[in-house]
Amino acid sequence: MQLIAELEADTAEVPRARQLLGRALQAWQLDEDAADTTLLLASELVTNAVRHGRPPVHVHAEVSAGVVRVEVDDASPSPIRPQDPDLDDLGGRGLQLVEMLSSAWGSRLHDRRHDDGRPVKCVWFELRASAPLAS
């Protein structure tokens, strides 16, 4: 079971990504807590990609053997930089949330490249999901 979506480099795409992923998680019958956490963490990665990356932005999601994996890629070769925000800062906590709430996460540059030759940077996380919702 997979979801693959291409997004514009626009923060208005974040709600669309949440809707697409939400529908997929519902179809995959993930438990509510895992689905909510997946949507939160995916929103953080998509927001970072559309704000700081380069288009195109892609979201890949799948569930296998009780693990949800979400990958967000863009054409910026710049490495991700987790922030250490002050208490009064409004942002900079997205990757901290990903680290705290996921079972694993990371980033990498793919060998494959976009049409114009730029490398594909991928930021991903995995989350263990409990038994599917009862039908």
PDB file of C-alpha atoms in Angstrom:
ATOM      1  CA  MET A   1       0.000   0.000   0.000  1.00  0.00           C
ATOM      2  CA  GLN A   2       1.535   3.270  -1.162  1.00  0.00           C
ATOM      3  CA  LEU A   3       0.849   6.955  -1.650  1.00  0.00           C
ATOM      4  CA  ILE A   4       2.918   9.081  -4.025  1.00  0.00           C
ATOM      5  CA  ALA A   5       2.048  12.759  -4.505  1.00  0.00           C
ATOM      6  CA  GLU A   6       3.767  15.705  -6.180  1.00  0.00           C
ATOM      7  CA  LEU A   7       3.301  19.112  -4.577  1.00  0.00           C
ATOM      8  CA  GLU A   8       3.951  22.678  -5.612  1.00  0.00           C
ATOM      9  CA  ALA A   9       6.550  24.604  -3.599  1.00  0.00           C
ATOM     10  CA  ASP A  10       3.854  26.561  -1.773  1.00  0.00           C
ATOM     11  CA  THR A  11       2.791  26.397   1.878  1.00  0.00           C
ATOM     12  CA  ALA A  12      -0.808  26.173   0.648  1.00  0.00           C
ATOM     13  CA  GLU A  13       0.080  22.621  -0.400  1.00  0.00           C
ATOM     14  CA  VAL A  14       0.570  21.472   3.202  1.00  0.00           C
ATOM     15  CA  PRO A  15      -3.189  21.042   3.855  1.00  0.00           C
ATOM     16  CA  ARG A  16      -3.522  19.177   0.537  1.00  0.00           C
ATOM     17  CA  ALA A  17      -0.691  16.834   1.543  1.00  0.00           C
ATOM     18  CA  ARG A  18      -2.433  16.221   4.889  1.00  0.00           C
ATOM     19  CA  GLN A  19      -5.708  15.423   3.101  1.00  0.00           C
ATOM     20  CA  LEU A  20      -4.078  13.008   0.662  1.00  0.00           C
ATOM     21  CA  LEU A  21      -2.111  11.277   3.399  1.00  0.00           C
ATOM     22  CA  GLY A  22      -5.124  11.265   5.740  1.00  0.00           C
ATOM     23  CA  ARG A  23      -7.216   9.465   3.136  1.00  0.00           C
ATOM     24  CA  ALA A  24      -4.457   6.906   2.585  1.00  0.00           C
ATOM     25  CA  LEU A  25      -4.038   6.288   6.328  1.00  0.00           C
ATOM     26  CA  GLN A  26      -7.790   5.825   6.650  1.00  0.00           C
ATOM     27  CA  ALA A  27      -7.808   3.342   3.755  1.00  0.00           C
ATOM     28  CA  TRP A  28      -4.908   1.496   5.392  1.00  0.00           C
ATOM     29  CA  GLN A  29      -6.975   1.391   8.606  1.00  0.00           C
ATOM     30  CA  LEU A  30      -4.287   2.780  10.879  1.00  0.00           C
ATOM     31  CA  ASP A  31      -5.215   3.334  14.483  1.00  0.00           C
ATOM     32  CA  GLU A  32      -6.173   6.914  15.303  1.00  0.00           C
ATOM     33  CA  ASP A  33      -3.097   7.754  17.404  1.00  0.00           C
ATOM     34  CA  ALA A  34      -0.673   6.522  14.751  1.00  0.00           C
ATOM     35  CA  ALA A  35      -2.613   8.323  12.014  1.00  0.00           C
ATOM     36  CA  ASP A  36      -2.639  11.622  13.967  1.00  0.00           C
ATOM     37  CA  THR A  37       1.083  11.403  14.706  1.00  0.00           C
ATOM     38  CA  THR A  38       1.858  10.501  11.099  1.00  0.00           C
ATOM     39  CA  LEU A  39      -0.107  13.513   9.858  1.00  0.00           C
ATOM     40  CA  LEU A  40       1.633  15.852  12.313  1.00  0.00           C
ATOM     41  CA  LEU A  41       5.129  14.661  11.402  1.00  0.00           C
ATOM     42  CA  ALA A  42       4.423  14.604   7.663  1.00  0.00           C
ATOM     43  CA  SER A  43       3.084  18.162   7.897  1.00  0.00           C
ATOM     44  CA  GLU A  44       6.359  19.252   9.488  1.00  0.00           C
ATOM     45  CA  LEU A  45       8.446  17.652   6.737  1.00  0.00           C
ATOM     46  CA  VAL A  46       6.258  18.984   3.919  1.00  0.00           C
ATOM     47  CA  THR A  47       6.303  22.482   5.432  1.00  0.00           C
ATOM     48  CA  ASN A  48      10.111  22.376   5.610  1.00  0.00           C
ATOM     49  CA  ALA A  49      10.372  21.131   2.024  1.00  0.00           C
ATOM     50  CA  VAL A  50       8.104  23.810   0.546  1.00  0.00           C
ATOM     51  CA  ARG A  51       9.665  26.607   2.640  1.00  0.00           C
ATOM     52  CA  HIS A  52      13.344  25.689   2.448  1.00  0.00           C
ATOM     53  CA  GLY A  53      13.674  23.189  -0.405  1.00  0.00           C
ATOM     54  CA  ARG A  54      13.318  23.459  -4.150  1.00  0.00           C
ATOM     55  CA  PRO A  55      10.538  22.094  -6.318  1.00  0.00           C
ATOM     56  CA  PRO A  56       9.358  19.595  -7.117  1.00  0.00           C
ATOM     57  CA  VAL A  57       8.346  18.266  -3.705  1.00  0.00           C
ATOM     58  CA  HIS A  58       7.181  14.661  -3.475  1.00  0.00           C
ATOM     59  CA  VAL A  59       5.516  12.769  -0.649  1.00  0.00           C
ATOM     60  CA  HIS A  60       5.862   8.990  -0.548  1.00  0.00           C
ATOM     61  CA  ALA A  61       4.077   6.994   2.150  1.00  0.00           C
ATOM     62  CA  GLU A  62       3.578   3.322   2.742  1.00  0.00           C
ATOM     63  CA  VAL A  63       2.646   0.916   5.479  1.00  0.00           C
ATOM     64  CA  SER A  64       4.219  -2.485   5.795  1.00  0.00           C
ATOM     65  CA  ALA A  65       4.423  -4.959   8.682  1.00  0.00           C
ATOM     66  CA  GLY A  66       2.964  -2.467  11.157  1.00  0.00           C
ATOM     67  CA  VAL A  67       5.344   0.369  10.230  1.00  0.00           C
ATOM     68  CA  VAL A  68       4.340   3.570   8.468  1.00  0.00           C
ATOM     69  CA  ARG A  69       7.139   5.187   6.453  1.00  0.00           C
ATOM     70  CA  VAL A  70       6.822   8.706   5.045  1.00  0.00           C
ATOM     71  CA  GLU A  71       9.437  10.277   2.777  1.00  0.00           C
ATOM     72  CA  VAL A  72       9.412  13.888   1.587  1.00  0.00           C
ATOM     73  CA  ASP A  73      11.865  14.832  -1.117  1.00  0.00           C
ATOM     74  CA  ASP A  74      12.827  18.002  -2.931  1.00  0.00           C
ATOM     75  CA  ALA A  75      15.550  19.177  -5.305  1.00  0.00           C
ATOM     76  CA  SER A  76      17.651  21.096  -2.780  1.00  0.00           C
ATOM     77  CA  PRO A  77      20.988  19.455  -2.009  1.00  0.00           C
ATOM     78  CA  SER A  78      21.266  21.497   1.212  1.00  0.00           C
ATOM     79  CA  PRO A  79      21.394  19.263   4.280  1.00  0.00           C
ATOM     80  CA  ILE A  80      18.688  19.549   6.886  1.00  0.00           C
ATOM     81  CA  ARG A  81      19.607  21.437  10.032  1.00  0.00           C
ATOM     82  CA  PRO A  82      17.685  20.711  13.217  1.00  0.00           C
ATOM     83  CA  GLN A  83      17.233  23.920  15.195  1.00  0.00           C
ATOM     84  CA  ASP A  84      17.645  24.643  18.888  1.00  0.00           C
ATOM     85  CA  PRO A  85      15.003  27.363  19.278  1.00  0.00           C
ATOM     86  CA  ASP A  86      14.592  29.586  22.305  1.00  0.00           C
ATOM     87  CA  LEU A  87      11.400  29.192  24.338  1.00  0.00           C
ATOM     88  CA  ASP A  88       9.862  32.303  22.771  1.00  0.00           C
ATOM     89  CA  ASP A  89      10.704  31.361  19.148  1.00  0.00           C
ATOM     90  CA  LEU A  90       7.623  30.622  17.048  1.00  0.00           C
ATOM     91  CA  GLY A  91       9.224  27.958  14.855  1.00  0.00           C
ATOM     92  CA  GLY A  92      12.175  25.637  14.562  1.00  0.00           C
ATOM     93  CA  ARG A  93      10.767  22.645  16.430  1.00  0.00           C
ATOM     94  CA  GLY A  94       9.562  20.482  13.541  1.00  0.00           C
ATOM     95  CA  LEU A  95      12.540  18.153  13.361  1.00  0.00           C
ATOM     96  CA  GLN A  96      12.595  17.922  17.165  1.00  0.00           C
ATOM     97  CA  LEU A  97       9.012  16.625  16.982  1.00  0.00           C
ATOM     98  CA  VAL A  98       9.985  14.149  14.279  1.00  0.00           C
ATOM     99  CA  GLU A  99      12.867  12.895  16.410  1.00  0.00           C
ATOM    100  CA  MET A 100      10.754  12.606  19.575  1.00  0.00           C
ATOM    101  CA  LEU A 101       7.650  10.982  18.086  1.00  0.00           C
ATOM    102  CA  SER A 102       8.976   8.686  15.357  1.00  0.00           C
ATOM    103  CA  SER A 103      10.628   5.323  15.849  1.00  0.00           C
ATOM    104  CA  ALA A 104      13.324   6.266  13.298  1.00  0.00           C
ATOM    105  CA  TRP A 105      14.098   9.199  11.007  1.00  0.00           C
ATOM    106  CA  GLY A 106      16.852  10.631   8.845  1.00  0.00           C
ATOM    107  CA  SER A 107      17.801  12.253   5.572  1.00  0.00           C
ATOM    108  CA  ARG A 108      19.861  11.368   2.526  1.00  0.00           C
ATOM    109  CA  LEU A 109      20.685  12.424  -1.003  1.00  0.00           C
ATOM    110  CA  HIS A 110      19.425   9.998  -3.645  1.00  0.00           C
ATOM    111  CA  ASP A 111      21.573   8.789  -6.511  1.00  0.00           C
ATOM    112  CA  ARG A 112      18.714   9.664  -8.828  1.00  0.00           C
ATOM    113  CA  ARG A 113      18.413  13.254 -10.000  1.00  0.00           C
ATOM    114  CA  HIS A 114      15.644  15.566 -11.124  1.00  0.00           C
ATOM    115  CA  ASP A 115      15.313  16.343 -14.823  1.00  0.00           C
ATOM    116  CA  ASP A 116      17.593  19.375 -14.526  1.00  0.00           C
ATOM    117  CA  GLY A 117      20.364  17.366 -12.844  1.00  0.00           C
ATOM    118  CA  ARG A 118      19.767  18.465  -9.247  1.00  0.00           C
ATOM    119  CA  PRO A 119      20.075  15.701  -6.648  1.00  0.00           C
ATOM    120  CA  VAL A 120      17.018  14.593  -4.740  1.00  0.00           C
ATOM    121  CA  LYS A 121      17.171  15.190  -0.977  1.00  0.00           C
ATOM    122  CA  CYS A 122      14.904  12.947   1.060  1.00  0.00           C
ATOM    123  CA  VAL A 123      13.842  13.405   4.683  1.00  0.00           C
ATOM    124  CA  TRP A 124      11.979  10.425   6.120  1.00  0.00           C
ATOM    125  CA  PHE A 125      10.483   8.966   9.277  1.00  0.00           C
ATOM    126  CA  GLU A 126       9.026   5.679  10.400  1.00  0.00           C
ATOM    127  CA  LEU A 127       6.355   5.118  12.996  1.00  0.00           C
ATOM    128  CA  ARG A 128       5.158   1.866  14.468  1.00  0.00           C
ATOM    129  CA  ALA A 129       1.405   1.485  14.229  1.00  0.00           C
ATOM    130  CA  SER A 130      -0.746  -0.723  16.397  1.00  0.00           C
ATOM    131  CA  ALA A 131      -3.448  -3.007  15.065  1.00  0.00           C
ATOM    132  CA  PRO A 132      -5.746  -1.538  12.436  1.00  0.00           C
ATOM    133  CA  LEU A 133      -9.087  -0.118  13.397  1.00  0.00           C
ATOM    134  CA  ALA A 134     -11.883  -2.653  13.618  1.00  0.00           C
ATOM    135  CA  SER A 135     -14.242  -2.519  10.633  1.00  0.00           C
TER     136      SER A 135
END
